[in-house]
Coordinates of C-alpha atoms in Angstrom, one line a residue:
X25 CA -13.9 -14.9 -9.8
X26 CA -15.7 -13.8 -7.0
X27 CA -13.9 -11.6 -5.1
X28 CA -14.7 -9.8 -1.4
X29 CA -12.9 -6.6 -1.0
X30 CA -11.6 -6.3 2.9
X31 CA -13.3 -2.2 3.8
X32 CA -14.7 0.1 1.4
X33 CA -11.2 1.9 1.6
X34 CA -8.9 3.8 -0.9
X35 CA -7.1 0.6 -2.6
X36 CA -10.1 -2.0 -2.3
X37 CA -12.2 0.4 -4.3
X38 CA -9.6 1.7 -6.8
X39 CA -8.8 -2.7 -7.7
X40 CA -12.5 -3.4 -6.7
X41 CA -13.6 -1.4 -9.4
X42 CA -10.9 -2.3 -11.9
X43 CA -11.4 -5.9 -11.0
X44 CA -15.4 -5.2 -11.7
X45 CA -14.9 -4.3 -14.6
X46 CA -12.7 -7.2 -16.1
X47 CA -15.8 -9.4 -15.6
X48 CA -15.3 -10.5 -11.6
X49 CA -18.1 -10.3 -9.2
X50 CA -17.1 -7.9 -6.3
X51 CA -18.1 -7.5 -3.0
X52 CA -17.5 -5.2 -0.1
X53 CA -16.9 -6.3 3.7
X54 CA -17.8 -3.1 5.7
X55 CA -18.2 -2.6 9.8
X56 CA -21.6 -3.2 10.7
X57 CA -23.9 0.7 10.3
X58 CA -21.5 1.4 7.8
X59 CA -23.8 0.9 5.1
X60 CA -25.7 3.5 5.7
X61 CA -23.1 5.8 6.3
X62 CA -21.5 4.6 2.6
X63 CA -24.7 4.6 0.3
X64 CA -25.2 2.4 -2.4
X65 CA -22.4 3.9 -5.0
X66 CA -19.3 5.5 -4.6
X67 CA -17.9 8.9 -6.9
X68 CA -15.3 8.2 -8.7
X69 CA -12.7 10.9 -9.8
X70 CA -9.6 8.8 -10.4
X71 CA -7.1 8.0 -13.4
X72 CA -6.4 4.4 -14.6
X73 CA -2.9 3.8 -15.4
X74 CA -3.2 0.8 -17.4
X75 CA -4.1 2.8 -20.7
X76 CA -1.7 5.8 -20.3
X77 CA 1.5 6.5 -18.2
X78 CA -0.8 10.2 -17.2
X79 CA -3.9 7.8 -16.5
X80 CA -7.1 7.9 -17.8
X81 CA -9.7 9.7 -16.4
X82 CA -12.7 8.2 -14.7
X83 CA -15.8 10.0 -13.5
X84 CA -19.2 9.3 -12.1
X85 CA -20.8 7.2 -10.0
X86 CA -19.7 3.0 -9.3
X87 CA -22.7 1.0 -8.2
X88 CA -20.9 -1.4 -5.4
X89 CA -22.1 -3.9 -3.3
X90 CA -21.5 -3.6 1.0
X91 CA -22.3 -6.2 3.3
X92 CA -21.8 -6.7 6.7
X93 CA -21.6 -10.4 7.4
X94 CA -19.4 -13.0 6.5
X95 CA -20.3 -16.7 7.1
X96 CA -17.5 -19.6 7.8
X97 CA -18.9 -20.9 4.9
X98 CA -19.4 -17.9 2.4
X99 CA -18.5 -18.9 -1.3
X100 CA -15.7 -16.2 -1.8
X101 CA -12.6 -17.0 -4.3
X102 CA -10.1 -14.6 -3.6
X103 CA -10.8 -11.7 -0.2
X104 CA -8.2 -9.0 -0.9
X105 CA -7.1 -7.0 2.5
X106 CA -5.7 -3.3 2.2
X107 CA -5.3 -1.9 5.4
X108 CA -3.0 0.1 7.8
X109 CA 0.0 -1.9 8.7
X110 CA -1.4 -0.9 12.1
X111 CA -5.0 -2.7 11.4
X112 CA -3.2 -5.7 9.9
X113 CA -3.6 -8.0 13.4
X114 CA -7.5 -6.5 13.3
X115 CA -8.2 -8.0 9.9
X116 CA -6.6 -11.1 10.3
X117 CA -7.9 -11.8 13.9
X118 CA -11.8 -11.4 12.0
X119 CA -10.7 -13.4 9.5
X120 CA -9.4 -16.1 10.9
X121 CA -12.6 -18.2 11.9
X122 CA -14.4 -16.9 8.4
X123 CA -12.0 -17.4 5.9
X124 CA -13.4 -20.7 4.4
X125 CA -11.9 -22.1 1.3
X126 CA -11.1 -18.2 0.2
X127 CA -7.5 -17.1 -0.9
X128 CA -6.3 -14.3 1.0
X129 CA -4.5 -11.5 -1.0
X130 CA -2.3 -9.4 2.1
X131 CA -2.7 -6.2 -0.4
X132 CA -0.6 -3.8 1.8
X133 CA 2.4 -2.6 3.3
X134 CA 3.4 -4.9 6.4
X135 CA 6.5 -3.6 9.3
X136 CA 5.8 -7.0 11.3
X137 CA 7.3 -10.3 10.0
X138 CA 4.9 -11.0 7.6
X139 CA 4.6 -14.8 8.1
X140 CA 4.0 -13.8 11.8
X141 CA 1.8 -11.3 11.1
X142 CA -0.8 -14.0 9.3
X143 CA 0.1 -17.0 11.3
X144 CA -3.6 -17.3 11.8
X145 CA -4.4 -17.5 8.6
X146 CA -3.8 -21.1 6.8
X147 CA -0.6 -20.8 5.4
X148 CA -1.2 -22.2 1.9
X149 CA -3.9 -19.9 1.4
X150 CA -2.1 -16.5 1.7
X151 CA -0.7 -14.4 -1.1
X152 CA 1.2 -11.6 -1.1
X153 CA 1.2 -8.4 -3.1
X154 CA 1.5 -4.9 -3.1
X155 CA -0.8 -2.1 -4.9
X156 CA 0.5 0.6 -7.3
X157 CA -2.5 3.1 -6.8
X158 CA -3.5 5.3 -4.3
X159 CA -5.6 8.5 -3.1
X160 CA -8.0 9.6 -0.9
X161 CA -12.0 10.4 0.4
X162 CA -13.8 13.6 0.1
X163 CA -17.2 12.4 1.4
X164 CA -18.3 9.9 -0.9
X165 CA -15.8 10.9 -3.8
X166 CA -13.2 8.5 -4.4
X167 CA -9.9 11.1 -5.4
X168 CA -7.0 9.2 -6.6
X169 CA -5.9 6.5 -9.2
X170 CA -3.4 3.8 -9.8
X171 CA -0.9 2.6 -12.2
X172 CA -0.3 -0.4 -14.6
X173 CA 1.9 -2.3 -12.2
X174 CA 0.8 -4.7 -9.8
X175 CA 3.6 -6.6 -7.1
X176 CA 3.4 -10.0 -6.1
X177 CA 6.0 -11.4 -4.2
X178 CA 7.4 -14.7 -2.1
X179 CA 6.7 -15.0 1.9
X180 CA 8.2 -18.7 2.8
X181 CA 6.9 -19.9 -0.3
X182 CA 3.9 -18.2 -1.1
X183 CA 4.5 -17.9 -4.9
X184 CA 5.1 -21.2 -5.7
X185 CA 1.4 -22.4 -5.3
X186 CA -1.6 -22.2 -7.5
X187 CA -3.4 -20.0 -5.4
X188 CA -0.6 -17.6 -6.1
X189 CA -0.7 -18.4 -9.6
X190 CA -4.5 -17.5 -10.3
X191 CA -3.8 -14.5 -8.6
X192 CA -1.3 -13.5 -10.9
X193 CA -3.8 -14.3 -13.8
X194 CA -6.8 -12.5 -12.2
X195 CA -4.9 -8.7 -12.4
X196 CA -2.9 -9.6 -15.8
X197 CA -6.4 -10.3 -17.2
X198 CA -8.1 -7.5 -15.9
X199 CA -4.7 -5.6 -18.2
X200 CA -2.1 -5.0 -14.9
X201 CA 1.2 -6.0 -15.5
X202 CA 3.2 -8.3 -12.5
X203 CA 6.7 -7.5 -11.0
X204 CA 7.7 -10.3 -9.1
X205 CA 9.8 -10.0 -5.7
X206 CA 12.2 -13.0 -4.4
X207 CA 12.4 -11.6 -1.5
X208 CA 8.8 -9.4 -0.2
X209 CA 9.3 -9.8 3.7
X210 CA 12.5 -7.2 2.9
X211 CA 10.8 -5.9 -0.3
X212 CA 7.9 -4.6 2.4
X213 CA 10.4 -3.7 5.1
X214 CA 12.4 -1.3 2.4
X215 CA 8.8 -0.1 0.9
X216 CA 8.0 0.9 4.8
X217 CA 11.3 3.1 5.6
X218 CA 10.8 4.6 1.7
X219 CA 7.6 5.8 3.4
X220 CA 9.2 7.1 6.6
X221 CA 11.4 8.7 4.9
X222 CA 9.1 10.1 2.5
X223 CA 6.7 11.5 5.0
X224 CA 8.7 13.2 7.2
X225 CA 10.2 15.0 4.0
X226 CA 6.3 15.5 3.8
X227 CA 6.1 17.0 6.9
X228 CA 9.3 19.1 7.1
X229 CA 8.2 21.1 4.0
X230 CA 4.5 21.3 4.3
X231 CA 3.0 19.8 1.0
X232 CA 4.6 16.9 -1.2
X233 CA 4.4 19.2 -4.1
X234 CA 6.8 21.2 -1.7
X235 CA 9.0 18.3 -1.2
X236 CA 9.3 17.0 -4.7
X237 CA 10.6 21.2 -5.9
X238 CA 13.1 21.0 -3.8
X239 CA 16.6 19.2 -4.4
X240 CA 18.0 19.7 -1.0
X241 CA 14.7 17.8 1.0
X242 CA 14.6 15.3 -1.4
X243 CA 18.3 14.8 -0.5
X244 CA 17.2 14.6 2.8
X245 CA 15.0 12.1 2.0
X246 CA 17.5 10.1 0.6
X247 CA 19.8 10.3 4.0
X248 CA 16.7 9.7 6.6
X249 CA 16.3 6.0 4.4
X250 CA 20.1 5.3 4.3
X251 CA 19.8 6.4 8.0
X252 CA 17.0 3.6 8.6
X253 CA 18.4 1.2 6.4
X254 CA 20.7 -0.6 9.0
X255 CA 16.8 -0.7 11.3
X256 CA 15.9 -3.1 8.3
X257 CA 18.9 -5.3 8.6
X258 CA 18.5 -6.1 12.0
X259 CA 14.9 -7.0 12.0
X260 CA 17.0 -9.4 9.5
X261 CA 16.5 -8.3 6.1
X262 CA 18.5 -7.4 3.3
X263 CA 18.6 -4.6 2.0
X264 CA 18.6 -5.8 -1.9
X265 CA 18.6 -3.1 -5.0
X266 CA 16.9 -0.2 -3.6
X267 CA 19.0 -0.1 0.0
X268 CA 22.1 -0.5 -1.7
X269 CA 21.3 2.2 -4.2
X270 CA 20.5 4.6 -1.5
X271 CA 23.8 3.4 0.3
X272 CA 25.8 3.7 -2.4
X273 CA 24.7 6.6 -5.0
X274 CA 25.5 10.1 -3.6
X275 CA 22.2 11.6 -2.1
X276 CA 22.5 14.4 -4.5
X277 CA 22.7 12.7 -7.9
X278 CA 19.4 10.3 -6.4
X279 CA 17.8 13.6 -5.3
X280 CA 18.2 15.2 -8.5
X281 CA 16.5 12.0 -10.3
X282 CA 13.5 11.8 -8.1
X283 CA 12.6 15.8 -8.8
X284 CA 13.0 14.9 -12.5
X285 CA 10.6 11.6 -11.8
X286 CA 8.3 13.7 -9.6
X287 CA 7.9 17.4 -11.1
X288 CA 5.2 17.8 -13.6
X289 CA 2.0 15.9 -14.8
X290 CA 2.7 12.6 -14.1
X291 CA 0.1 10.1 -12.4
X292 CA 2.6 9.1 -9.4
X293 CA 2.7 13.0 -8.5
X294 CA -1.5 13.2 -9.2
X295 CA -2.1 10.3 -7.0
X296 CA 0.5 11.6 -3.4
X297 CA -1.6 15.1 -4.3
X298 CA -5.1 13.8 -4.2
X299 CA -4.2 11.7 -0.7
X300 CA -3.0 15.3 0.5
X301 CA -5.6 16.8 -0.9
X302 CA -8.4 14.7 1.0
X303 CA -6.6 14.5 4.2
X304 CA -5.5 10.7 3.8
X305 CA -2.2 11.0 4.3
X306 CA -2.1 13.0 7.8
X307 CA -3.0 9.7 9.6
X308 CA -0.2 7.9 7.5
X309 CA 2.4 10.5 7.5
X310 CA 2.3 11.6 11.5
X311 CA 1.2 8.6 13.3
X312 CA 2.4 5.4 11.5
X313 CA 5.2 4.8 9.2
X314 CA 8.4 7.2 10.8
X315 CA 6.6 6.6 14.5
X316 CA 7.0 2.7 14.1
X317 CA 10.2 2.5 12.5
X318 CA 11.6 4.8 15.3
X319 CA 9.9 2.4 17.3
X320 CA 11.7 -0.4 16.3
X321 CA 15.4 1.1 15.8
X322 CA 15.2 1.9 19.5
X323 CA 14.2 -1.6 20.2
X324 CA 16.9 -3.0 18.3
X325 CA 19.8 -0.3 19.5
X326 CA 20.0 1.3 16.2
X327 CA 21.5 4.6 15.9
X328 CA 18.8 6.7 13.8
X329 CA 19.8 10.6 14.7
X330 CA 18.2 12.2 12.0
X331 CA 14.9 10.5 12.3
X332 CA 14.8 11.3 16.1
X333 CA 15.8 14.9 15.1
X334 CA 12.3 14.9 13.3
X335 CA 10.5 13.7 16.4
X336 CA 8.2 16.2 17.1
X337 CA 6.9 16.5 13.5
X338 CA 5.3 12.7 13.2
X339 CA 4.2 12.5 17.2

């Protein structure tokens, strides 16, 4: 397949490469003078989860190909786009008059109505899925990794088309395994308020090694999503397994399972250090995910005290 990643960022280069190296030709859109400013090759210092749960380590440098053009009529199977939820309407607004006969893999978290978000993309051509990896920059060394599982899910439709099905095949022959979501417009929604919750947990202790060691924050972290949870229900999703677990299971006992999950050398933990690490997740943490949910629970009359409580950390 020939495949044009969206941005030389963390996620495009992390599946570019993996994708690469399953046979498929890969391509890099990047702004124009950013060529120069990326160089030929990229470092990579990253772990691939699809051979071990710890990841296996990869080092040295990727040979990768940038260009910054991209013709109506440009031969591209498959263009995946990884951005910001915040540089979604940016991406989409460039692609719309250049997305030719291409497939158009939405590879990232999304707070908008997702159908709404891409209404100027052609429907049938849009698939949706989610990443498992992650990380960060240090110059021109690529810090991070990503795990075995890939998500795809159903937006109006979207997964019941052959487009939707060669996706599928593409990353379970390059050796990722699929979970499929009924429902990803409140599969994303729930991902976005995990995050917010997440990163002001983040915030509040100072390192996400910090947050994981500590029962009582991670509890904390637990209440700030239950707290958002009703924001997702009136945007008018549901809040499926993951909302009602959080509703439901005493903050404590899921508190105590996450510091099991997250203490000690596992390649979830690895990947959240390296984006600290490199400075990634600063941008993420203090100006996007809590900021926008507050955002929209204010819109909507939703009563988030905690979250406003944390204000002044995220603005």
């Amino acid at each position: 397949m020939k495949i044009l990643m969206f941005g030389r960022g963390v996620i495009t280069t992390l599946y570019g490469w993996a994708l690469e190296k399953a046979g498929n030709d890969v391509d890099f859109y990047v702004r124009p003078g950013r060529t120069a400013d990326f160089g030929p090759s990229v470092d990579l210092d990253i772990r691939d989860g699809r051979a071990s749960r710890k990841g296996k380590p990869v080092k040295g440098p990727w040979p990768v190909t940038l260009r910054e053009d991209l013709e109506a009529d440009h031969d591209y199977d498959l263009i995946i786009v990884s951005v910001n939820h915040d540089q979604l309407d940016t991406a989409v607004d460039f692609l719309s008059t250049r997305v030719g006969g291409a497939t158009v893999l939405i590879f990232n978290n999304v707070w908008a109505d997702p159908a709404a978000a891409v209404a100027r993309l052609p429907r049938k051509q849009v698939v949706w899925g989610f990443p498992g990896g992650g990380g960060g920059y240090s110059d021109n060394t690529l810090h991070g990794g990503f795990v075995k599982s890939v998500f795809l899910g159903d937006v109006d439709g979207s997964s019941r088309t052959d487009r939707h099905r060669a996706v599928r095949e593409l990353f379970t022959t390059a050796g990722f395994s699929i979970s499929d979501v009924a429902d990803f417009r409140s599969w994303l929604w729930f991902h976005v308020i995990l995050d917010a919750g997440i990163m002001v947990g983040w915030l509040r202790m100072g390192s996400f090694d910090a947050l994981v060691r500590s029962r009582r924050a991670l509890q904390e972290v637990v209440r700030l999503v239950r707290e958002m949870i009703p924001v997702l229900k009136a945007k008018g999703g549901t809040s499926r397994l993951g909302g009602a677990a959080a509703t439901y299971i005493p903050s404590g006992l899921i508190g105590f399972a996450m510091h099991k999950l997250l203490t000690g050398d596992n390649l979830y933990t690895f990947i959240m250090d390296q984006a600290q690490a490199t400075g990634h997740i600063d941008y993420e943490a203090k100006a996007i995910y809590p900021r926008d949910v507050l955002a929209d629970a204010r819109r909507l009359g939703v009563s988030v005290p905690r979250l406003e409580g944390n204000e002044p950390a995220f603005t």
